[in-house]
mmCIF file of C-alpha atoms and ligand atoms in Angstrom:
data_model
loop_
_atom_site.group_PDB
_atom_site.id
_atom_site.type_symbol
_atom_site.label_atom_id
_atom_site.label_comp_id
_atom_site.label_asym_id
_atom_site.label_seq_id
_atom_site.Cartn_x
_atom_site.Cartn_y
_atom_site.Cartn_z
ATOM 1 C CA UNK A 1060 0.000 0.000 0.000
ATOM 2 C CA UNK A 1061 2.743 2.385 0.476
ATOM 3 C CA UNK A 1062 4.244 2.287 -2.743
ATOM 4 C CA UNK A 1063 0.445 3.173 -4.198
ATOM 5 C CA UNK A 1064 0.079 6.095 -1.795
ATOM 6 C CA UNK A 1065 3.216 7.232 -2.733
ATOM 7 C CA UNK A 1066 2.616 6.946 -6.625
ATOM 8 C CA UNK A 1067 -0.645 8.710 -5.822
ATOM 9 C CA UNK A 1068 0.902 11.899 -3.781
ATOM 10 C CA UNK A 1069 3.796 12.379 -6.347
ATOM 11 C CA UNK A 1070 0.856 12.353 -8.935
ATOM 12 C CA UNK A 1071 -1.113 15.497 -6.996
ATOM 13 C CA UNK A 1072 1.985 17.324 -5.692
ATOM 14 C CA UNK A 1073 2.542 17.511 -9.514
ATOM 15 C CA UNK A 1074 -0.622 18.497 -10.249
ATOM 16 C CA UNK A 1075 -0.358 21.486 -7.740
ATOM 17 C CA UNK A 1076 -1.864 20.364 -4.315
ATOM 18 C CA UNK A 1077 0.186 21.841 -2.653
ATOM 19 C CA UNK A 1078 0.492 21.481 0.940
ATOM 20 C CA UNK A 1079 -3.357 21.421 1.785
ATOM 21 C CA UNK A 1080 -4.136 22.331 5.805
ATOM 22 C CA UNK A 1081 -7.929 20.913 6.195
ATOM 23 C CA UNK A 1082 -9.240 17.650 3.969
ATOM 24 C CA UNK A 1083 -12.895 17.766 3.420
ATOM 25 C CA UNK A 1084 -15.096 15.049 2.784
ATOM 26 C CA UNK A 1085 -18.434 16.567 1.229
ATOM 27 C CA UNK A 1086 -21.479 14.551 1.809
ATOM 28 C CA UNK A 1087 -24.989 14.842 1.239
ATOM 29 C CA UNK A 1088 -26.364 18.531 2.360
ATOM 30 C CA UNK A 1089 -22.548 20.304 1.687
ATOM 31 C CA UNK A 1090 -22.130 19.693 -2.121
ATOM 32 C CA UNK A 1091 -22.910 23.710 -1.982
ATOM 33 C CA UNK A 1092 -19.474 24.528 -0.063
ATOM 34 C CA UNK A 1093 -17.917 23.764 -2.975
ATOM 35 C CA UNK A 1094 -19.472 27.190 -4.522
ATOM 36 C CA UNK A 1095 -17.028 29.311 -1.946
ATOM 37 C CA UNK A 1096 -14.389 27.995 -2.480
ATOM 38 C CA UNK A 1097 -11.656 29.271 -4.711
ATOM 39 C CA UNK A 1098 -10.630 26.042 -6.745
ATOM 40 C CA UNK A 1099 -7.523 26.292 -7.792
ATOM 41 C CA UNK A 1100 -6.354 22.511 -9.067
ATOM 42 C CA UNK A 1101 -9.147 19.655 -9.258
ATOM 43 C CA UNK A 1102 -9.081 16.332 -10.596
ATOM 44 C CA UNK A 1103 -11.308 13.972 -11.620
ATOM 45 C CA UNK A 1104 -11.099 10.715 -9.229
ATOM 46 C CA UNK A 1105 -10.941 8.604 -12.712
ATOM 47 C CA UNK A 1106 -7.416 10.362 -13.742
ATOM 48 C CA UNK A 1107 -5.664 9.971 -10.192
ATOM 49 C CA UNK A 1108 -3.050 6.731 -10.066
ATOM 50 C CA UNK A 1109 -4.389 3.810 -7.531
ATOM 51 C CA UNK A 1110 -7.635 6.108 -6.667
ATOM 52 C CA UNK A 1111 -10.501 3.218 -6.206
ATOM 53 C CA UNK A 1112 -12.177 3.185 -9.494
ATOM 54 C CA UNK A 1113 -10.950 0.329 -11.253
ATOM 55 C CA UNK A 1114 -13.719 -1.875 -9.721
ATOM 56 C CA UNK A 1115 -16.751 -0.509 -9.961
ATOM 57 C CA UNK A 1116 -18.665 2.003 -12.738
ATOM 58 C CA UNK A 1117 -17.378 4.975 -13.979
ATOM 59 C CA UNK A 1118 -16.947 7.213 -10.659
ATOM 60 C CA UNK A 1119 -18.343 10.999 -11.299
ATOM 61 C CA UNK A 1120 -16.261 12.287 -7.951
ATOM 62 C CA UNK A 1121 -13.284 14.571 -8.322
ATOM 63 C CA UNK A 1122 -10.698 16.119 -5.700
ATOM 64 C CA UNK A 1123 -10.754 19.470 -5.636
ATOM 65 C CA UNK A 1124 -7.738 21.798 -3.884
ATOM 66 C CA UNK A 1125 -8.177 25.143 -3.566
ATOM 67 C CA UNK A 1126 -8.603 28.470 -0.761
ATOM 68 C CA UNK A 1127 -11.496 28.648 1.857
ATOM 69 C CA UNK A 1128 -12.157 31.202 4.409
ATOM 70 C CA UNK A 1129 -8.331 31.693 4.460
ATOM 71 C CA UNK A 1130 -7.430 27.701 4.582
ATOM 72 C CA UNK A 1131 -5.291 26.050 2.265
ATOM 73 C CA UNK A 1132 -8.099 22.956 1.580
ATOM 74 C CA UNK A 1133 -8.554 19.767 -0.218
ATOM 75 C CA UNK A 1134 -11.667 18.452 -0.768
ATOM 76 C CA UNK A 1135 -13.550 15.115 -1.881
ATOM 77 C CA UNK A 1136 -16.199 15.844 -4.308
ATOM 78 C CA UNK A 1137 -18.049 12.610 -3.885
ATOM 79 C CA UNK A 1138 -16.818 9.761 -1.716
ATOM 80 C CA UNK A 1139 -16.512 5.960 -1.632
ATOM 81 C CA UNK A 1140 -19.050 3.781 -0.342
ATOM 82 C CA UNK A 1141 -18.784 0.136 0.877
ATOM 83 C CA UNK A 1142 -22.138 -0.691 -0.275
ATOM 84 C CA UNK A 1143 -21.086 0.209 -4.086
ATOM 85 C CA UNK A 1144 -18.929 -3.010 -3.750
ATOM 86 C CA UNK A 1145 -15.601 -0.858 -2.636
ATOM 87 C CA UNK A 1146 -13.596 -2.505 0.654
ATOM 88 C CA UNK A 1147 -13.138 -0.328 3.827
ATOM 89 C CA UNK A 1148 -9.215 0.024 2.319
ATOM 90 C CA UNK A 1149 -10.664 1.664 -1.061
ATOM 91 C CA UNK A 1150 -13.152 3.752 1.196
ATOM 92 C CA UNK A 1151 -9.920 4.971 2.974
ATOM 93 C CA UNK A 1152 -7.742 5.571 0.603
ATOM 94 C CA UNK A 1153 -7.934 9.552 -0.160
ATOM 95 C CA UNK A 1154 -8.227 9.966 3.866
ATOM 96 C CA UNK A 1155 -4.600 8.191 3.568
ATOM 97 C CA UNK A 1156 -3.619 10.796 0.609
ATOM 98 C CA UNK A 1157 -4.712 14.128 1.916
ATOM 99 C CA UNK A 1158 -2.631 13.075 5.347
ATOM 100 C CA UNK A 1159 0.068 12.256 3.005
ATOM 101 C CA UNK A 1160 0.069 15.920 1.275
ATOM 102 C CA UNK A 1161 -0.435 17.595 4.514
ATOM 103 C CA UNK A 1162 -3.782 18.203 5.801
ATOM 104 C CA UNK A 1163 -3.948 18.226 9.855
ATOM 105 C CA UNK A 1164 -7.473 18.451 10.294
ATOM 106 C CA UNK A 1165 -10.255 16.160 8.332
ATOM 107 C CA UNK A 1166 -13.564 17.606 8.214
ATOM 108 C CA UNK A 1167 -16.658 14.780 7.318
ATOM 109 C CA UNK A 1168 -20.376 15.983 6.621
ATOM 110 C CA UNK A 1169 -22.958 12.745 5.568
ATOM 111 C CA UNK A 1170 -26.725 12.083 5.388
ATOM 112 C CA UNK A 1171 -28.134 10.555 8.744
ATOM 113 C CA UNK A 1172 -31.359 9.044 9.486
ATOM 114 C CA UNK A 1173 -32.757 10.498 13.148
ATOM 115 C CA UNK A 1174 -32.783 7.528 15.612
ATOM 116 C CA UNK A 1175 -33.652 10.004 18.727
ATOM 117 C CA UNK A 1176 -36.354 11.298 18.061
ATOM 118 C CA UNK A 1177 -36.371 14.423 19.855
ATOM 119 C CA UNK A 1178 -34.184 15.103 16.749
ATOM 120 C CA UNK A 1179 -36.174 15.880 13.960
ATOM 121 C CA UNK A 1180 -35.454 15.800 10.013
ATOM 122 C CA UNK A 1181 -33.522 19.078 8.440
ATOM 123 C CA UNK A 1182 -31.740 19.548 12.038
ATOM 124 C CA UNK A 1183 -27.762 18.822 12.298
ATOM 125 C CA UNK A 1184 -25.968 16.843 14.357
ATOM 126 C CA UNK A 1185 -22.480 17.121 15.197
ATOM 127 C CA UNK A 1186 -21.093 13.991 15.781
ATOM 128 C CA UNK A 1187 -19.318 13.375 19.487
ATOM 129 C CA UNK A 1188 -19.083 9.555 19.196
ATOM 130 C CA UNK A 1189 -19.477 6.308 16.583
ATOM 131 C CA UNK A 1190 -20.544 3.035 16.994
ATOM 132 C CA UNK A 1191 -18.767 1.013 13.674
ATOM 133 C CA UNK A 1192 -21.862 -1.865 12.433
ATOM 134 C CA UNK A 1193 -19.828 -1.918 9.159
ATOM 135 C CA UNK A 1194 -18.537 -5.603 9.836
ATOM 136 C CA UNK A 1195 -14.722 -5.100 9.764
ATOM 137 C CA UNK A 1196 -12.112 -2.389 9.853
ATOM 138 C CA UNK A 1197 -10.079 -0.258 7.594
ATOM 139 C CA UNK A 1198 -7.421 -1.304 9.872
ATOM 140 C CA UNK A 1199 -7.647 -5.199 9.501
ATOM 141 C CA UNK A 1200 -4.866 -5.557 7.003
ATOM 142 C CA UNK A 1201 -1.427 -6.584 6.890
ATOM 143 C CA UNK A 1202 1.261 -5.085 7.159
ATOM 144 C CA UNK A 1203 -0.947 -1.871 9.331
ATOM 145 C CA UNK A 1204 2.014 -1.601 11.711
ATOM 146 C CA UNK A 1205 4.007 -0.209 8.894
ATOM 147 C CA UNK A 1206 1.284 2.637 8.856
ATOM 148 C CA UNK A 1207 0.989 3.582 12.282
ATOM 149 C CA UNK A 1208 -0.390 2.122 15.301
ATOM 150 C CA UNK A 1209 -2.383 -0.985 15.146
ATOM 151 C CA UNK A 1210 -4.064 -1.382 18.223
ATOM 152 C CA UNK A 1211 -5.656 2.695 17.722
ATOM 153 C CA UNK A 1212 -6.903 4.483 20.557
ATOM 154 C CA UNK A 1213 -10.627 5.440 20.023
ATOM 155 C CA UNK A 1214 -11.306 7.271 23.301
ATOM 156 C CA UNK A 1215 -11.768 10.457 21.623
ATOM 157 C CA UNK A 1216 -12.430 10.084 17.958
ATOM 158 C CA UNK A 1217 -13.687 13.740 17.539
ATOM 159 C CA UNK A 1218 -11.909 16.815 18.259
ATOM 160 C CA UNK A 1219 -13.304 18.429 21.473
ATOM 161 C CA UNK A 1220 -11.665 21.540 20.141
ATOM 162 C CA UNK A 1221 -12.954 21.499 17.065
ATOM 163 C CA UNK A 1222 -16.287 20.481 18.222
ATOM 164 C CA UNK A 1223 -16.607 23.291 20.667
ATOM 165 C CA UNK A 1224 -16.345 25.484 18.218
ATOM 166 C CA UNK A 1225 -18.699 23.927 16.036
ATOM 167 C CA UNK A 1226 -21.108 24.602 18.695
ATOM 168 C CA UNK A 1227 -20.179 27.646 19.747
ATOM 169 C CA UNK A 1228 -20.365 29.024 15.648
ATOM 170 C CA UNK A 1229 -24.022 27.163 15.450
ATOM 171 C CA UNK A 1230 -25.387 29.274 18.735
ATOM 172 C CA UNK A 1231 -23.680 32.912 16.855
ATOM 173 C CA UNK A 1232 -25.671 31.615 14.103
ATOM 174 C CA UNK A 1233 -28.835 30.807 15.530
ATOM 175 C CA UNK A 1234 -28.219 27.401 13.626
ATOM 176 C CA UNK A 1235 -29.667 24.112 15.825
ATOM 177 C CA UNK A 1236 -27.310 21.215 16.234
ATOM 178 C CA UNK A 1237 -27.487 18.657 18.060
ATOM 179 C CA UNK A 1238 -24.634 16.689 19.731
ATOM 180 C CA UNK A 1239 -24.837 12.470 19.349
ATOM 181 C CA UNK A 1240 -23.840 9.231 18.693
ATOM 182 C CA UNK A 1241 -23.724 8.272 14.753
ATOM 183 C CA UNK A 1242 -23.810 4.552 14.241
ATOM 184 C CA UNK A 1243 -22.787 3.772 10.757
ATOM 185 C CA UNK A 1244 -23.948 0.393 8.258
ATOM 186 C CA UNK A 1245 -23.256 -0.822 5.547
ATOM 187 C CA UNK A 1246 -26.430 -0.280 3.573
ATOM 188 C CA UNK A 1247 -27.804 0.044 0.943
ATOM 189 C CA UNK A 1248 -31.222 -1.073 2.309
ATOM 190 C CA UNK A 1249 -32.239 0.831 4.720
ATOM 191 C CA UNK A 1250 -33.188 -0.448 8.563
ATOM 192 C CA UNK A 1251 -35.790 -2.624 9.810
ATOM 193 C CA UNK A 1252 -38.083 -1.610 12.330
ATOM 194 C CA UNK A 1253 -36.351 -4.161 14.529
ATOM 195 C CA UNK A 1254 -32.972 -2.588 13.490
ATOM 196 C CA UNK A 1255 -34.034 0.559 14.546
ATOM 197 C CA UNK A 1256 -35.300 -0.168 17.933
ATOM 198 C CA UNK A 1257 -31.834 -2.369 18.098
ATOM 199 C CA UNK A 1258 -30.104 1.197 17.257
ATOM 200 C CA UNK A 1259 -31.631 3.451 19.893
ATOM 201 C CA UNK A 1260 -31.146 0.324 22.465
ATOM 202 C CA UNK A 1261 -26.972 0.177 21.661
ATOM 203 C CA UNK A 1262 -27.184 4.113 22.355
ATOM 204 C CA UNK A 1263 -26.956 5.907 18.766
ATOM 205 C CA UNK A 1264 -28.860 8.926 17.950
ATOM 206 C CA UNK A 1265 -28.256 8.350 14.319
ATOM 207 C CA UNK A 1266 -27.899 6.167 11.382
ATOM 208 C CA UNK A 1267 -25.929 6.152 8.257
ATOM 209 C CA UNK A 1268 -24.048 4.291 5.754
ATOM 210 C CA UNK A 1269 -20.404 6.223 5.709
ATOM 211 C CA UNK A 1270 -18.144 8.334 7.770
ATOM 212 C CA UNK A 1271 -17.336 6.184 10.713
ATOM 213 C CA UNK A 1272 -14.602 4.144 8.064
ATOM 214 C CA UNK A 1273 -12.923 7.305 7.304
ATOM 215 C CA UNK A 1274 -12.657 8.613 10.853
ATOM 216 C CA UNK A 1275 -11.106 5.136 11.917
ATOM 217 C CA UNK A 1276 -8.241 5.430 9.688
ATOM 218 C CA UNK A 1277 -8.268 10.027 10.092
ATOM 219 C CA UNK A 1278 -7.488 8.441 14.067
ATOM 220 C CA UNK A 1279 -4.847 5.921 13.112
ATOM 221 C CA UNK A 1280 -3.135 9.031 11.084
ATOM 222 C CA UNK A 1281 -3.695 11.109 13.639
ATOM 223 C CA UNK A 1282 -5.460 13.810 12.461
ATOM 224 C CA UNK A 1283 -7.998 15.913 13.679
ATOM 225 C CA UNK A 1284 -11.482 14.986 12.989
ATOM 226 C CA UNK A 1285 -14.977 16.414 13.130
ATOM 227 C CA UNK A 1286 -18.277 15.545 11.829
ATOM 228 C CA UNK A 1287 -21.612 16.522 11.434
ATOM 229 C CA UNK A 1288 -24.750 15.103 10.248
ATOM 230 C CA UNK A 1289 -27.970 15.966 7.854
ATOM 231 C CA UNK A 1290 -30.400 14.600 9.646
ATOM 232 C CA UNK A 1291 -32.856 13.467 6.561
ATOM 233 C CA UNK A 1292 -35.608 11.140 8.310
ATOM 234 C CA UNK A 1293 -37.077 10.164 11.193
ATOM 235 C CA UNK A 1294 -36.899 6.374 12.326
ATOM 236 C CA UNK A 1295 -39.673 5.458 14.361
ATOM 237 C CA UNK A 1296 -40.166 2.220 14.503
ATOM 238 C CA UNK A 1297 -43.702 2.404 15.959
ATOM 239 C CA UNK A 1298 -44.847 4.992 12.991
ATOM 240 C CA UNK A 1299 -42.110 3.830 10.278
ATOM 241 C CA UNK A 1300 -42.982 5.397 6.917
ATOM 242 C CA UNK A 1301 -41.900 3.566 3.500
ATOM 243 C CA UNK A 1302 -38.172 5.123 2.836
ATOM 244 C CA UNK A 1303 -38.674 8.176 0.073
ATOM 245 C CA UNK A 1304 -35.359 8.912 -1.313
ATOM 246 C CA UNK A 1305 -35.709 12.639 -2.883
ATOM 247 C CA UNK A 1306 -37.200 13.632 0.767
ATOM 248 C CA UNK A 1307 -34.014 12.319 1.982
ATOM 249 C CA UNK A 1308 -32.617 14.595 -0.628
ATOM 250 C CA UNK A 1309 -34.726 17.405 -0.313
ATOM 251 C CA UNK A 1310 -34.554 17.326 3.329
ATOM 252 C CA UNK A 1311 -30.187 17.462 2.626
ATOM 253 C CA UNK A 1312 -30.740 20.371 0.368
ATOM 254 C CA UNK A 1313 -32.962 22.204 3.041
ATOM 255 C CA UNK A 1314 -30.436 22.024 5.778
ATOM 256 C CA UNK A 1315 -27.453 22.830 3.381
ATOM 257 C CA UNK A 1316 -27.193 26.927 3.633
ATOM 258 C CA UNK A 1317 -26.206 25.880 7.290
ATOM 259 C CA UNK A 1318 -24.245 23.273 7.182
ATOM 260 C CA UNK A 1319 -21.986 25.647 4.682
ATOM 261 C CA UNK A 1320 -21.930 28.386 7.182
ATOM 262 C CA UNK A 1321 -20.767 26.500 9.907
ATOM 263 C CA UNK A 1322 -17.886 24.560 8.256
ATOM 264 C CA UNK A 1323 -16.604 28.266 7.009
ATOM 265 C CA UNK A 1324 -17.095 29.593 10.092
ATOM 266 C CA UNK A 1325 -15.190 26.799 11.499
ATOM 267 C CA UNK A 1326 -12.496 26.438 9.143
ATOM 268 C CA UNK A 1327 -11.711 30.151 9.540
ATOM 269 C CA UNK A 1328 -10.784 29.259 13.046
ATOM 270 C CA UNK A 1329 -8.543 26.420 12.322
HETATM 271 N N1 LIG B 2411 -30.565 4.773 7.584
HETATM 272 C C1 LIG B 2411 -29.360 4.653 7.039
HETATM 273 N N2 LIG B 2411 -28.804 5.604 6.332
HETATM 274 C C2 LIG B 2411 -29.474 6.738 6.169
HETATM 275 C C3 LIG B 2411 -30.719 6.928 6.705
HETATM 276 C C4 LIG B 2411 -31.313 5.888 7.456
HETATM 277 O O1 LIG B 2411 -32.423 5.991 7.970
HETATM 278 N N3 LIG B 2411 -31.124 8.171 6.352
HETATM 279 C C5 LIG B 2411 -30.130 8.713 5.635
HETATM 280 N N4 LIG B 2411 -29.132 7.848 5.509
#
């Protein structure tokens, strides 16, 4: 893996990414960040050496590297999934690339289905803790030790820094966001009824099919991390609704003008 990541970072310091502070991972309800930033390189996942393409369809993502709010920043236009068939390694991959160029801080935003249901759909939540129902880790490979740490400390996965001031922006802003547990799945169905009761039993205020991967292998780099959540639906087990995918997106698109406020806000204090 090392010889990849290395073939991949001389192929983007070439390009011009040039020593990138803050890696962003834009999910569902931030694809509109991308509209403040001033892009300065980008390229398309497809053209990047050892990016995880090769296996699956033609991938429409592309890493972007540019200014925002007075950061140097990298961003992923688009991210890997394990339920399009990628492995938690592929997943992982850029997290391990944007370390490599330079980034200190990794900044995650996803889609989230509401397992407490005092949170309600459009709300955020900033993520304080994970529970990982993916099945394996991005760390279950040979050879990790080479990497870092094998056996990585997950006390704090998420800045408390970085998260303070994530709340601290939100309150300036009038902007509500909650503070909870994100359990992450593989998908792509969604849950059960049963899984859902099973969710808010195990203690997770949220649900969602990414993120947690990425964090795993932010931790065993290192980095910084923060997270925060679109909340898109409500999962009520006792009143569960059929699953309606553009009010998933529409709810995404509704909460975006403040989800890109408060990662500027917060970037600008980085
Ligand atoms: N479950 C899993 N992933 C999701 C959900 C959900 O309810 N909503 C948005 N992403």
């Amino acid at each position: 893996m090392i010889k990849f990541i290395t073939e991949t970072v001389d192929y983007l310091k070439d390009k011009g990414f040039y020593k990138p502070e803050v890696g962003i991972i834009l999910g569902t309800g931030l694809g509109q960040l991308i509209n403040s930033v001033e892009v300065l390189k980008e390229v398309s996942y497809n053209h990047i050496p050892n990016f995880p393409t090769a296996t699956v369809e033609f991938h429409r993502g592309k890493l972007v590297y540019g200014n925002l709010a007075g950061k140097k920043v990298i961003i992923m236009q688009g991210r890997f999934h394990v339920y399009e068939g990628y492995t938690l390694q592929d997943v992982t991959y850029p997290v391990r690339i944007m370390q490599q160029l330079g980034i200190h801080t990794l900044l995650v935003s996803n889609a989230a289905g509401a397992i407490n249901l005092d949170f309600k759909k459009g709300e955020l939540m900033l993520i304080d803790d994970h529970i990982n129902l993916q099945g394996s880790s991005p760390l279950a490979v040979k050879g990790i030790e080479q990497m870092g740490e094998r056996f990585v400390d997950m006390s704090a996965p998420y800045d408390a820094l970085i998260n303070a001031s994530f709340k601290n922006i939100a309150k300036t802003h009038n902007i509500k966001l909650h503070k909870g547990v994100y359990a992450s799945v593989v998908g792509p169905q969604l849950e059960t009824r049963a899984e859902y009761r099973m969710l808010k039993i195990i203690g997770a205020d949220a649900v969602g099919m990414s993120t947690v991967p990425e964090v795993i292998v932010a931790n065993h780099l290192k980095l910084k991390v923060a997270a925060v959540s679109v909340l898109t639906d409500e999962c009520d087990p006792d009143n569960l609704e059929p699953v309606n995918i553009e009010e998933i997106i529409a709810m995404a698109a509704k909460a975006e003008p403040d989800m890109v406020t408060l990662f500027k806000a917060v970037i600008e204090t980085l």
